[in-house]
């Protein structure tokens, strides 16, 4: 398993707890956000600090005291099956099934909650919880790297 940032940096060595969880999953490619959570809220500064660690002892200690998690938005591939052209709702169901098979990994790898409808009021609710952003995607949209007209963030 490998953990690669949006900019292509291999973060595998910095987050051994994530790699241990990913190793329990089938051969898949996930799209998600790496986070360190405290009371359910992402701690961006602590994540950046973790990503800069180099020595093995510090990394091992940090993985124990400040463990990271991946909040999964999407699945792009499972085995040799490319899922990017499948609709989002279908991809999410495949991701849910794949993650369910590796139950012990749920602590570190979590499928983000999905809300149907127009999403009105969702941004205000997220802001009230101290969260920074909400991303909305069309349920029938195909996967596309980067921003797309099929999704909106606020």
Coordinates of N, CA and C in Angstrom, one line a residue:
X1 N 0.8 -1.2 0.0 CA 0.0 0.0 0.0 C 0.9 1.2 0.0
X2 N 0.3 2.3 -0.6 CA 1.0 3.6 -0.6 C 0.0 4.7 -0.3
X3 N 0.6 5.7 0.3 CA -0.2 6.9 0.6 C 0.4 8.1 -0.1
X4 N -0.3 8.6 -1.1 CA 0.3 9.7 -1.9 C -0.5 11.0 -1.8
X5 N 0.1 12.1 -1.6 CA -0.6 13.4 -1.5 C -1.1 13.8 -2.8
X6 N -1.9 14.8 -2.8 CA -2.5 15.4 -4.0 C -1.4 15.9 -4.9
X7 N -0.3 16.3 -4.4 CA 0.8 16.8 -5.2 C 1.8 15.7 -5.6
X8 N 1.5 14.5 -5.3 CA 2.3 13.4 -5.7 C 3.4 12.9 -4.7
X9 N 3.4 13.5 -3.5 CA 4.5 13.2 -2.5 C 4.0 11.9 -1.8
X10 N 5.0 10.9 -1.7 CA 4.7 9.7 -1.0 C 4.8 9.9 0.5
X11 N 3.7 9.8 1.2 CA 3.6 10.0 2.6 C 3.6 8.7 3.4
X12 N 3.8 7.6 2.8 CA 3.7 6.3 3.4 C 4.5 6.1 4.7
X13 N 5.8 6.5 4.6 CA 6.6 6.4 5.8 C 6.2 7.2 7.0
X14 N 5.6 8.3 6.7 CA 5.1 9.3 7.8 C 3.9 8.8 8.5
X15 N 3.1 7.9 7.9 CA 1.8 7.5 8.5 C 1.7 6.0 8.5
X16 N 2.5 5.3 9.3 CA 2.5 3.8 9.3 C 1.1 3.2 9.7
X17 N 0.4 3.9 10.5 CA -0.9 3.5 11.0 C -1.9 3.4 9.8
X18 N -1.8 4.3 8.9 CA -2.6 4.3 7.7 C -2.2 3.2 6.8
X19 N -0.9 3.0 6.6 CA -0.5 1.9 5.7 C -0.9 0.6 6.3
X20 N -0.8 0.4 7.6 CA -1.3 -0.9 8.2 C -2.8 -1.1 7.9
X21 N -3.6 -0.1 7.9 CA -5.0 -0.2 7.6 C -5.2 -0.5 6.1
X22 N -4.5 0.3 5.3 CA -4.6 0.1 3.8 C -4.3 -1.3 3.4
X23 N -3.3 -1.9 4.1 CA -2.8 -3.3 3.8 C -3.9 -4.3 4.0
X24 N -4.9 -4.0 4.8 CA -6.0 -4.9 5.1 C -7.1 -4.9 4.0
X25 N -7.0 -3.9 3.1 CA -8.0 -3.7 2.0 C -7.5 -4.5 0.8
X26 N -8.5 -4.8 -0.1 CA -8.1 -5.3 -1.4 C -7.3 -4.3 -2.2
X27 N -6.8 -4.7 -3.3 CA -6.0 -3.8 -4.2 C -7.0 -2.7 -4.7
X28 N -7.0 -1.5 -4.0 CA -7.9 -0.4 -4.4 C -7.2 0.9 -4.5
X29 N -7.8 1.8 -5.2 CA -7.3 3.2 -5.2 C -8.4 4.1 -4.7
X30 N -8.2 4.8 -3.6 CA -9.2 5.6 -3.0 C -8.8 7.1 -3.1
X31 N -9.8 8.0 -3.1 CA -9.7 9.4 -3.1 C -10.2 9.9 -1.8
X32 N -9.4 10.6 -1.0 CA -9.9 11.1 0.3 C -9.0 12.1 0.9
X33 N -9.3 12.5 2.1 CA -8.5 13.5 2.8 C -7.9 12.9 4.0
X34 N -6.6 13.0 4.1 CA -5.8 12.6 5.3 C -6.0 13.6 6.4
X35 N -6.4 13.2 7.6 CA -6.7 14.1 8.7 C -6.1 13.5 10.0
X36 N -5.9 14.4 10.9 CA -5.8 14.1 12.3 C -7.0 14.7 13.0
X37 N -7.8 13.9 13.6 CA -9.0 14.4 14.2 C -8.9 14.6 15.7
X38 N -9.5 15.6 16.2 CA -9.6 15.8 17.7 C -11.0 16.2 17.9
X39 N -11.8 15.4 18.7 CA -13.2 15.6 18.9 C -14.0 15.8 17.6
X40 N -13.6 15.0 16.6 CA -14.3 15.0 15.3 C -13.9 16.1 14.4
X41 N -13.0 17.0 14.7 CA -12.6 18.1 13.9 C -11.1 17.9 13.4
X42 N -10.9 18.2 12.1 CA -9.6 18.1 11.5 C -8.6 19.1 12.2
X43 N -7.4 18.6 12.5 CA -6.3 19.4 13.0 C -5.2 19.6 12.0
X44 N -5.4 20.6 11.2 CA -4.5 20.8 10.0 C -3.0 21.0 10.4
X45 N -2.8 21.8 11.4 CA -1.4 22.1 11.8 C -0.7 20.8 12.3
X46 N -1.4 20.0 13.1 CA -0.9 18.7 13.6 C -0.6 17.8 12.4
X47 N -1.4 17.7 11.4 CA -1.2 16.9 10.2 C 0.1 17.3 9.5
X48 N 0.2 18.6 9.3 CA 1.4 19.2 8.6 C 2.7 18.8 9.4
X49 N 2.6 18.9 10.7 CA 3.8 18.6 11.5 C 4.1 17.1 11.4
X50 N 3.1 16.2 11.4 CA 3.3 14.8 11.2 C 4.0 14.5 9.9
X51 N 3.5 15.2 8.8 CA 4.0 14.9 7.5 C 5.5 15.3 7.3
X52 N 6.0 16.2 8.2 CA 7.4 16.6 8.1 C 8.3 15.7 8.9
X53 N 7.8 14.8 9.7 CA 8.7 14.0 10.6 C 9.5 13.1 9.7
X54 N 10.8 12.9 10.1 CA 11.7 12.0 9.3 C 12.2 10.8 10.1
X55 N 12.5 11.0 11.4 CA 13.1 9.8 12.1 C 12.0 8.8 12.5
X56 N 12.4 7.6 12.5 CA 11.5 6.5 12.7 C 10.9 6.5 14.1
X57 N 11.7 6.9 15.1 CA 11.1 6.9 16.5 C 10.0 8.0 16.7
X58 N 10.3 9.1 16.1 CA 9.3 10.2 16.2 C 8.0 9.8 15.4
X59 N 8.2 9.2 14.3 CA 7.0 8.8 13.5 C 6.2 7.7 14.2
X60 N 6.9 6.8 14.8 CA 6.2 5.7 15.6 C 5.5 6.3 16.8
X61 N 6.1 7.2 17.5 CA 5.5 7.9 18.6 C 4.2 8.7 18.2
X62 N 4.4 9.4 17.1 CA 3.3 10.3 16.6 C 2.1 9.4 16.1
X63 N 2.4 8.3 15.5 CA 1.4 7.4 15.0 C 0.6 6.8 16.2
X64 N 1.2 6.7 17.3 CA 0.5 6.2 18.5 C -0.3 7.4 19.2
X65 N 0.4 8.5 19.4 CA -0.2 9.6 20.2 C -1.1 10.5 19.3
X66 N -0.8 10.7 18.1 CA -1.6 11.5 17.2 C -1.9 10.7 15.9
X67 N -2.7 9.7 16.0 CA -3.0 8.8 14.8 C -3.8 9.6 13.8
X68 N -3.5 9.3 12.5 CA -4.2 9.9 11.4 C -5.4 9.0 10.9
X69 N -6.2 9.5 10.1 CA -7.3 8.8 9.5 C -7.4 9.3 8.0
X70 N -8.1 8.5 7.2 CA -8.4 8.9 5.9 C -9.9 9.0 5.8
X71 N -10.4 10.2 5.4 CA -11.8 10.3 5.1 C -12.0 10.1 3.6
X72 N -12.6 9.0 3.3 CA -12.7 8.6 1.9 C -13.9 9.2 1.2
X73 N -13.7 9.9 0.1 CA -14.7 10.5 -0.7 C -15.2 9.6 -1.8
X74 N -14.2 8.8 -2.4 CA -14.5 8.1 -3.6 C -13.5 6.9 -3.8
X75 N -13.9 6.0 -4.7 CA -13.0 4.9 -5.0 C -12.8 4.9 -6.6
X76 N -11.6 4.8 -7.0 CA -11.3 4.9 -8.4 C -11.0 3.6 -9.1
X77 N -10.5 2.6 -8.3 CA -10.2 1.3 -8.8 C -10.3 0.3 -7.7
X78 N -10.8 -0.9 -8.1 CA -10.7 -2.1 -7.2 C -10.2 -3.2 -8.1
X79 N -9.1 -3.8 -7.6 CA -8.5 -4.8 -8.5 C -8.1 -4.2 -9.8
X80 N -8.4 -4.9 -10.9 CA -8.1 -4.3 -12.2 C -9.3 -3.5 -12.8
X81 N -10.3 -3.4 -12.0 CA -11.5 -2.7 -12.5 C -11.5 -1.2 -12.3
X82 N -11.4 -0.4 -13.4 CA -11.4 1.0 -13.3 C -12.8 1.5 -13.1
X83 N -13.1 2.2 -12.1 CA -14.4 2.7 -11.7 C -14.7 4.1 -12.0
X84 N -13.8 4.8 -12.6 CA -13.9 6.3 -12.8 C -15.1 6.7 -13.7
X85 N -15.5 5.8 -14.6 CA -16.6 6.1 -15.5 C -18.0 5.8 -14.9
X86 N -18.0 5.1 -13.8 CA -19.2 4.7 -13.1 C -19.8 5.9 -12.3
X87 N -21.1 5.9 -12.1 CA -21.7 7.0 -11.4 C -21.2 7.1 -9.9
X88 N -21.2 8.3 -9.3 CA -20.7 8.4 -8.0 C -21.4 7.5 -7.0
X89 N -22.8 7.4 -7.0 CA -23.5 6.6 -6.1 C -23.1 5.1 -6.2
X90 N -22.8 4.6 -7.4 CA -22.3 3.2 -7.6 C -20.9 3.1 -7.0
X91 N -20.0 4.1 -7.2 CA -18.7 4.0 -6.7 C -18.7 4.0 -5.2
X92 N -19.6 4.8 -4.6 CA -19.6 4.9 -3.1 C -20.1 3.5 -2.5
X93 N -21.0 2.9 -3.2 CA -21.5 1.6 -2.7 C -20.4 0.5 -2.8
X94 N -19.6 0.6 -3.9 CA -18.5 -0.3 -4.0 C -17.4 0.0 -2.9
X95 N -17.2 1.3 -2.6 CA -16.3 1.6 -1.6 C -16.8 1.2 -0.2
X96 N -18.1 1.3 0.0 CA -18.7 0.9 1.3 C -18.5 -0.6 1.5
X97 N -18.7 -1.4 0.5 CA -18.5 -2.8 0.5 C -17.1 -3.2 0.8
X98 N -16.2 -2.6 0.0 CA -14.7 -2.9 0.2 C -14.2 -2.5 1.6
X99 N -14.7 -1.4 2.1 CA -14.3 -1.0 3.5 C -14.9 -1.8 4.5
X100 N -16.1 -2.3 4.3 CA -16.8 -3.1 5.3 C -16.1 -4.5 5.4
X101 N -15.5 -5.0 4.3 CA -14.8 -6.3 4.4 C -13.6 -6.2 5.3
X102 N -13.1 -5.0 5.5 CA -11.9 -4.8 6.3 C -12.3 -4.0 7.5
X103 N -13.2 -4.5 8.3 CA -13.9 -3.8 9.4 C -12.8 -3.2 10.4
X104 N -11.7 -3.8 10.7 CA -10.8 -3.3 11.6 C -10.2 -2.0 11.0
X105 N -10.2 -1.7 9.7 CA -9.7 -0.5 9.1 C -10.6 0.7 9.3
X106 N -11.8 0.5 9.7 CA -12.8 1.6 9.8 C -12.3 2.7 10.7
X107 N -11.5 2.3 11.7 CA -11.0 3.3 12.7 C -10.1 4.3 11.9
X108 N -9.3 3.9 11.0 CA -8.4 4.7 10.3 C -8.9 5.1 8.9
X109 N -9.8 4.4 8.3 CA -10.2 4.6 6.9 C -11.8 4.7 7.0
X110 N -12.3 5.8 6.8 CA -13.8 6.1 6.9 C -14.4 6.7 5.7
X111 N -15.5 6.1 5.2 CA -16.2 6.7 4.1 C -17.0 7.9 4.7
X112 N -16.8 9.1 4.0 CA -17.5 10.3 4.5 C -19.0 10.1 4.4
X113 N -19.7 10.7 5.2 CA -21.2 10.7 5.2 C -21.7 11.3 4.0
X114 N -22.8 10.8 3.4 CA -23.4 11.3 2.3 C -24.8 11.8 2.6
X115 N -25.1 13.0 2.1 CA -26.4 13.6 2.3 C -27.1 13.8 0.9
X116 N -28.3 13.4 0.8 CA -29.1 13.6 -0.4 C -29.7 15.0 -0.5
X117 N -30.4 15.3 -1.5 CA -31.1 16.5 -1.7 C -30.3 17.7 -2.1
X118 N -30.8 18.9 -1.9 CA -30.1 20.1 -2.4 C -29.0 20.5 -1.5
X119 N -28.9 20.1 -0.3 CA -27.8 20.5 0.6 C -28.0 21.8 1.3
X120 N -29.2 22.4 1.1 CA -29.4 23.7 1.7 C -29.2 23.6 3.2
X121 N -28.5 24.5 3.8 CA -28.3 24.5 5.2 C -27.1 23.7 5.7
X122 N -26.6 22.8 4.8 CA -25.5 22.0 5.1 C -24.2 22.8 5.4
X123 N -23.9 23.8 4.6 CA -22.7 24.6 4.9 C -22.8 25.3 6.2
X124 N -24.0 25.8 6.6 CA -24.2 26.5 7.9 C -24.0 25.5 9.0
X125 N -24.5 24.3 8.8 CA -24.3 23.3 9.9 C -22.9 22.9 10.0
X126 N -22.1 22.8 8.9 CA -20.7 22.4 9.0 C -19.9 23.6 9.7
X127 N -20.3 24.8 9.3 CA -19.6 25.9 9.9 C -19.9 26.0 11.4
X128 N -21.1 25.6 11.8 CA -21.5 25.6 13.2 C -20.7 24.5 14.0
X129 N -20.2 23.5 13.3 CA -19.4 22.5 13.9 C -17.9 22.8 13.9
X130 N -17.6 23.9 13.3 CA -16.2 24.3 13.2 C -15.5 23.7 12.0
X131 N -16.2 23.1 11.0 CA -15.6 22.5 9.9 C -15.4 23.6 8.8
X132 N -14.4 23.4 8.0 CA -14.0 24.5 7.0 C -14.7 24.4 5.7
X133 N -15.1 23.2 5.3 CA -15.7 23.1 3.9 C -16.7 22.0 3.8
X134 N -17.5 22.2 2.7 CA -18.4 21.1 2.3 C -18.2 21.0 0.8
X135 N -18.2 19.8 0.3 CA -18.1 19.5 -1.1 C -19.4 18.8 -1.5
X136 N -20.0 19.3 -2.6 CA -21.2 18.6 -3.1 C -20.9 18.1 -4.5
X137 N -21.3 16.9 -4.8 CA -21.1 16.3 -6.1 C -22.4 15.7 -6.6
X138 N -22.5 15.8 -7.9 CA -23.7 15.2 -8.5 C -23.7 13.7 -8.4
X139 N -24.8 13.1 -8.0 CA -24.9 11.7 -7.7 C -24.6 10.8 -8.9
X140 N -24.8 11.3 -10.1 CA -24.6 10.5 -11.3 C -23.3 10.9 -12.0
X141 N -22.4 11.7 -11.3 CA -21.2 12.1 -12.0 C -20.1 11.0 -12.0
X142 N -19.3 11.1 -13.1 CA -18.2 10.2 -13.2 C -17.0 10.9 -12.4
X143 N -16.0 10.1 -12.1 CA -14.9 10.6 -11.4 C -14.0 11.4 -12.4
X144 N -13.6 12.6 -11.9 CA -12.7 13.4 -12.7 C -11.7 14.0 -11.7
X145 N -10.4 13.9 -11.9 CA -9.4 14.5 -11.0 C -9.5 16.0 -11.0
X146 N -9.3 16.6 -9.9 CA -9.4 18.1 -9.8 C -10.8 18.5 -9.8
X147 N -11.0 19.8 -9.9 CA -12.4 20.4 -9.9 C -13.1 20.0 -11.2
X148 N -14.4 20.0 -11.0 CA -15.3 19.6 -12.1 C -16.6 20.4 -12.0
X149 N -17.3 20.6 -13.1 CA -18.6 21.3 -13.1 C -19.6 20.5 -12.4
X150 N -19.3 19.2 -12.1 CA -20.3 18.3 -11.4 C -20.2 18.4 -9.9
X151 N -19.3 19.2 -9.4 CA -19.2 19.3 -7.9 C -18.9 20.8 -7.6
X152 N -19.3 21.1 -6.3 CA -19.1 22.4 -5.8 C -18.6 22.4 -4.4
X153 N -17.8 23.3 -4.1 CA -17.3 23.4 -2.7 C -17.6 24.7 -2.1
X154 N -17.8 24.8 -0.8 CA -18.0 26.1 -0.2 C -17.5 26.0 1.2

